[in-house]
CSV table of C-alpha atoms and ligand atoms in Angstrom, one decimal:
chain,number,residue,atom,x,y,z
L,1,MET,CA,16.0,-4.2,-14.0
L,2,SER,CA,14.3,-2.2,-11.3
L,3,TYR,CA,10.7,-2.2,-10.1
L,4,LYS,CA,8.5,0.9,-9.5
L,5,VAL,CA,6.5,0.6,-6.3
L,6,GLY,CA,3.6,2.9,-5.7
L,7,TYR,CA,2.9,3.1,-2.0
L,8,PHE,CA,-0.2,4.1,-0.1
L,9,VAL,CA,-0.1,5.6,3.4
L,10,GLY,CA,-3.5,4.9,4.9
L,11,SER,CA,-3.3,7.8,7.4
L,12,LEU,CA,-3.9,11.5,6.7
L,13,SER,CA,-2.3,12.5,10.0
L,14,SER,CA,0.6,15.0,10.0
L,15,THR,CA,2.2,12.9,12.7
L,16,SER,CA,1.4,9.5,11.2
L,17,ILE,CA,3.4,6.6,12.6
L,18,ASN,CA,2.6,4.7,9.4
L,19,ARG,CA,4.3,7.3,7.3
L,20,ILE,CA,7.4,6.8,9.5
L,21,LEU,CA,7.1,3.1,8.9
L,22,ALA,CA,6.9,3.7,5.2
L,23,LYS,CA,10.1,5.8,5.4
L,24,ALA,CA,11.7,2.9,7.3
L,25,LEU,CA,10.6,0.4,4.6
L,26,MET,CA,12.1,2.5,1.9
L,27,ARG,CA,15.4,2.8,3.7
L,28,LEU,CA,15.6,-1.0,4.2
L,29,ALA,CA,14.3,-2.1,0.8
L,30,PRO,CA,16.5,-3.7,-1.9
L,31,ASP,CA,18.2,-1.3,-4.2
L,32,ASP,CA,16.1,-2.3,-7.2
L,33,LEU,CA,12.9,-1.1,-5.8
L,34,GLU,CA,12.0,2.6,-6.6
L,35,PHE,CA,9.3,4.2,-4.6
L,36,SER,CA,6.7,6.9,-5.1
L,37,GLU,CA,3.8,7.8,-3.0
L,38,ILE,CA,0.3,7.5,-4.4
L,39,PRO,CA,-1.6,10.3,-2.7
L,40,ILE,CA,-5.1,9.8,-1.4
L,41,ARG,CA,-5.7,13.0,0.6
L,42,ASP,CA,-7.5,15.1,-2.0
L,43,LEU,CA,-9.8,12.5,-3.5
L,44,PRO,CA,-13.5,13.4,-3.2
L,45,LEU,CA,-15.8,10.7,-1.8
L,46,TYR,CA,-16.4,8.2,-4.5
L,47,SER,CA,-19.8,7.9,-6.2
L,48,GLN,CA,-20.9,6.0,-9.3
L,49,ASP,CA,-22.1,9.4,-10.6
L,50,TYR,CA,-18.4,10.1,-11.4
L,51,ASP,CA,-17.9,7.0,-13.5
L,52,ASP,CA,-18.1,8.8,-16.9
L,53,ARG,CA,-16.3,11.9,-15.7
L,54,TYR,CA,-13.6,11.1,-13.2
L,55,PRO,CA,-12.1,14.2,-11.5
L,56,PRO,CA,-8.4,15.0,-12.0
L,57,GLU,CA,-7.4,13.6,-8.5
L,58,ALA,CA,-9.0,10.3,-9.3
L,59,ARG,CA,-7.6,10.2,-12.8
L,60,ALA,CA,-4.2,10.9,-11.3
L,61,LEU,CA,-4.7,8.0,-8.9
L,62,LYS,CA,-5.5,5.6,-11.6
L,63,ASP,CA,-2.6,6.9,-13.8
L,64,ALA,CA,-0.2,6.4,-10.8
L,65,ILE,CA,-1.2,2.8,-10.3
L,66,ALA,CA,-1.0,2.2,-14.0
L,67,GLY,CA,2.5,3.5,-14.0
L,68,ALA,CA,3.6,1.3,-11.1
L,69,ASP,CA,4.9,-2.3,-11.3
L,70,ALA,CA,3.5,-3.0,-7.8
L,71,VAL,CA,1.7,-1.4,-4.8
L,72,LEU,CA,2.5,-1.4,-1.1
L,73,PHE,CA,-0.1,-0.5,1.5
L,74,VAL,CA,1.1,0.9,4.8
L,75,THR,CA,-1.9,1.5,6.9
L,76,PRO,CA,-3.2,2.2,10.4
L,77,GLU,CA,-6.2,0.3,11.9
L,78,TYR,CA,-9.2,2.5,12.6
L,79,ASN,CA,-11.9,0.9,14.6
L,80,ARG,CA,-10.7,-2.6,13.7
L,81,SER,CA,-10.8,-1.9,10.0
L,82,ILE,CA,-9.3,0.2,7.2
L,83,PRO,CA,-9.3,4.0,7.5
L,84,GLY,CA,-12.1,5.5,5.4
L,85,GLY,CA,-9.8,7.6,3.3
L,86,LEU,CA,-7.9,4.5,2.1
L,87,LYS,CA,-11.1,2.5,1.4
L,88,ASN,CA,-12.3,5.5,-0.6
L,89,ALA,CA,-9.1,5.5,-2.7
L,90,ILE,CA,-9.4,1.8,-3.4
L,91,ASP,CA,-13.0,2.3,-4.4
L,92,TRP,CA,-11.9,5.0,-6.9
L,93,ALA,CA,-9.1,2.9,-8.3
L,94,SER,CA,-11.4,-0.2,-8.7
L,95,ARG,CA,-13.8,1.6,-11.0
L,96,PRO,CA,-15.3,2.4,-13.5
L,97,TRP,CA,-16.5,-1.2,-13.9
L,98,GLY,CA,-14.2,-3.1,-16.2
L,99,GLN,CA,-11.3,-0.7,-15.5
L,100,ASN,CA,-10.1,-2.0,-12.1
L,101,SER,CA,-6.6,-0.6,-11.6
L,102,PHE,CA,-5.6,-3.4,-9.2
L,103,ASP,CA,-6.3,-6.3,-11.6
L,104,HIS,CA,-3.3,-8.7,-11.3
L,105,ILE,CA,-1.0,-6.1,-9.7
L,106,PRO,CA,1.6,-7.4,-7.2
L,107,ALA,CA,0.7,-6.0,-3.8
L,108,ALA,CA,1.7,-6.2,-0.1
L,109,VAL,CA,0.2,-5.0,3.1
L,110,ILE,CA,1.8,-3.8,6.3
L,111,GLY,CA,0.8,-1.5,9.1
L,112,ALA,CA,1.8,0.0,12.5
L,113,SER,CA,-0.3,0.6,15.6
L,114,VAL,CA,0.3,1.8,19.1
L,115,GLY,CA,-1.9,-1.1,20.1
L,116,SER,CA,-0.5,-4.6,20.7
L,117,ILE,CA,-2.1,-6.4,17.7
L,118,GLY,CA,-0.4,-4.0,15.3
L,119,THR,CA,-3.2,-3.5,12.7
L,120,ALA,CA,-3.8,-7.2,12.3
L,121,VAL,CA,-7.6,-6.8,12.0
L,122,ALA,CA,-7.3,-3.9,9.5
L,123,GLN,CA,-4.9,-5.9,7.4
L,124,GLN,CA,-7.3,-8.8,7.3
L,125,SER,CA,-10.0,-6.4,6.1
L,126,LEU,CA,-7.7,-4.9,3.6
L,127,ARG,CA,-6.6,-8.3,2.3
L,128,GLY,CA,-10.3,-9.1,1.7
L,129,VAL,CA,-10.8,-5.9,-0.3
L,130,LEU,CA,-7.7,-6.4,-2.4
L,131,SER,CA,-8.6,-10.0,-3.0
L,132,PHE,CA,-11.9,-8.9,-4.5
L,133,CYS,CA,-9.9,-6.4,-6.6
L,134,ASN,CA,-7.8,-9.3,-7.9
L,135,ALA,CA,-4.5,-7.9,-6.7
L,136,ARG,CA,-1.8,-10.5,-6.4
L,137,GLN,CA,-0.9,-10.3,-2.7
L,138,MET,CA,2.1,-11.4,-0.9
L,139,THR,CA,0.7,-13.8,1.7
L,140,ALA,CA,3.8,-14.2,3.8
L,141,PRO,CA,5.5,-12.8,5.8
L,142,GLU,CA,2.7,-11.0,7.6
L,143,ALA,CA,3.9,-7.8,9.4
L,144,TYR,CA,2.0,-6.4,12.3
L,145,ILE,CA,4.1,-3.6,13.7
L,146,HIS,CA,3.7,-2.5,17.3
L,147,PHE,CA,5.1,1.0,17.0
L,148,SER,CA,7.2,2.7,19.6
L,149,HIS,CA,9.1,6.0,19.1
L,150,ASP,CA,11.9,4.4,21.0
L,151,ASP,CA,12.4,2.0,18.0
L,152,PHE,CA,11.7,4.4,15.1
L,153,ALA,CA,13.1,7.9,14.5
L,154,ASP,CA,10.9,10.4,12.5
L,155,ASP,CA,13.1,10.0,9.5
L,156,GLY,CA,12.5,6.2,9.4
L,157,THR,CA,15.7,5.2,11.0
L,158,VAL,CA,15.1,2.0,13.0
L,159,SER,CA,17.1,1.6,16.2
L,160,ASP,CA,15.9,-1.8,17.3
L,161,SER,CA,18.0,-4.3,15.4
L,162,GLY,CA,15.4,-7.1,15.5
L,163,THR,CA,12.8,-4.8,14.0
L,164,GLU,CA,15.2,-3.5,11.4
L,165,GLU,CA,16.1,-7.0,10.3
L,166,PHE,CA,12.5,-8.1,10.1
L,167,LEU,CA,11.5,-5.1,8.0
L,168,ARG,CA,14.5,-5.6,5.7
L,169,SER,CA,13.5,-9.3,5.2
L,170,PHE,CA,9.9,-8.2,4.6
L,171,MET,CA,11.0,-5.9,1.8
L,172,ALA,CA,13.3,-8.5,0.3
L,173,GLU,CA,10.4,-11.0,0.2
L,174,PHE,CA,8.2,-8.3,-1.4
L,175,ARG,CA,10.8,-7.7,-4.0
L,176,ASP,CA,10.9,-11.4,-4.8
L,177,HIS,CA,7.1,-11.6,-4.8
L,178,VAL,CA,6.9,-8.7,-7.3
L,179,GLN,CA,9.5,-10.4,-9.6
L,180,ARG,CA,7.6,-13.7,-9.5
L,181,VAL,CA,4.2,-12.2,-10.2
L,182,LEU,CA,5.5,-10.0,-13.1
L,183,THR,CA,7.3,-13.1,-14.6
L,184,VAL,CA,3.9,-14.7,-15.3
L,185,LEU,CA,1.7,-11.6,-15.3
L,186,PRO,CA,3.7,-8.8,-17.0
L,187,ARG,CA,2.1,-5.4,-16.5
L,188,GLN,CA,0.5,-4.0,-19.6
L,189,GLU,CA,1.9,-0.6,-19.0
L,190,ALA,CA,5.1,-2.1,-17.4
L,191,SER,CA,7.4,0.6,-16.3
L,192,SER,CA,10.4,-1.5,-15.1
L,193,SER,CA,13.7,0.0,-16.4
J,1,FNR,C1,-7.3,4.4,16.3
J,1,FNR,N1,-6.3,3.6,16.8
J,1,FNR,C2,-6.5,2.2,16.8
J,1,FNR,N2,-5.5,1.4,17.0
J,1,FNR,C3,-5.6,0.0,16.9
J,1,FNR,O1,-4.7,-0.7,17.1
J,1,FNR,N3,-6.8,-0.5,16.5
J,1,FNR,C4,-7.9,0.3,16.3
J,1,FNR,O2,-9.0,-0.2,15.9
J,1,FNR,C5,-7.8,1.7,16.4
J,1,FNR,N4,-8.8,2.5,16.1
J,1,FNR,C6,-8.6,3.9,15.9
J,1,FNR,C7,-9.6,4.7,15.4
J,1,FNR,C8,-9.3,6.0,15.2
J,1,FNR,C9,-10.4,6.9,14.5
J,1,FNR,C10,-8.1,6.6,15.5
J,1,FNR,C11,-7.8,8.0,15.2
J,1,FNR,C12,-7.1,5.8,16.1
J,1,FNR,C13,-5.1,4.1,17.3
J,1,FNR,C14,-4.1,4.2,16.2
J,1,FNR,O3,-3.3,3.0,16.2
J,1,FNR,C15,-3.1,5.3,16.4
J,1,FNR,O4,-3.8,6.6,16.4
J,1,FNR,C16,-2.1,5.4,15.3
J,1,FNR,O5,-1.2,6.5,15.6
J,1,FNR,C17,-2.7,5.6,13.9
J,1,FNR,O6,-1.8,5.6,12.9
J,1,FNR,P1,-1.2,6.9,12.2
J,1,FNR,O7,-2.4,7.7,11.8
J,1,FNR,O8,-0.4,7.6,13.3
J,1,FNR,O9,-0.4,6.4,11.1
């Protein structure tokens, strides 16, 4: 049995430290988690006007979530909140009304910042949004990563052993969380193999 994890990187930056963190998480995750990125870059800005004619990018977003067993959000903090591009993607996925892609999906949130609070405020904001969307969030451990290029190589290799062990245990807990949620709330389009 393995679990398909769709992951969101909340940054569109070509030098994103959160993308590096996502690479590190994939390196350190248990073997039975399979990852694929759910892209958000090409989504237009959401409007209810699209509800009866979703564009291909938004259809692809909803299909990707439907094909995942769980979602993982790796996000920066922008002005003490979620980057607009990520919020836009969530808004697309949550609609049309009655077709919320996040309903009951196992989810976790993590983020990296160059600032000392390590995206804590953005994550609180994101948790509120995901709560409204009825995602089944991992509540602990929390992970607020104060990013330094001394600790992370661009390929996601982690040189600081304490950070490496923490991220490994975060992903092990996430895996257990996914398994627990799916035990009581199997995905309708479950894709575990
Ligand atoms: C930031 N940054 C930032 N950092 C933080 O800790 N709290 C914040 O509220 C903000 N706000 C903010 C707004 C905007 C528009 C930018 C561009 C940046 C700094 C941020 O942590 C830093 O740029 C990271 O490198 C962003 O992550 P990515 O894009 O590299 O993954």
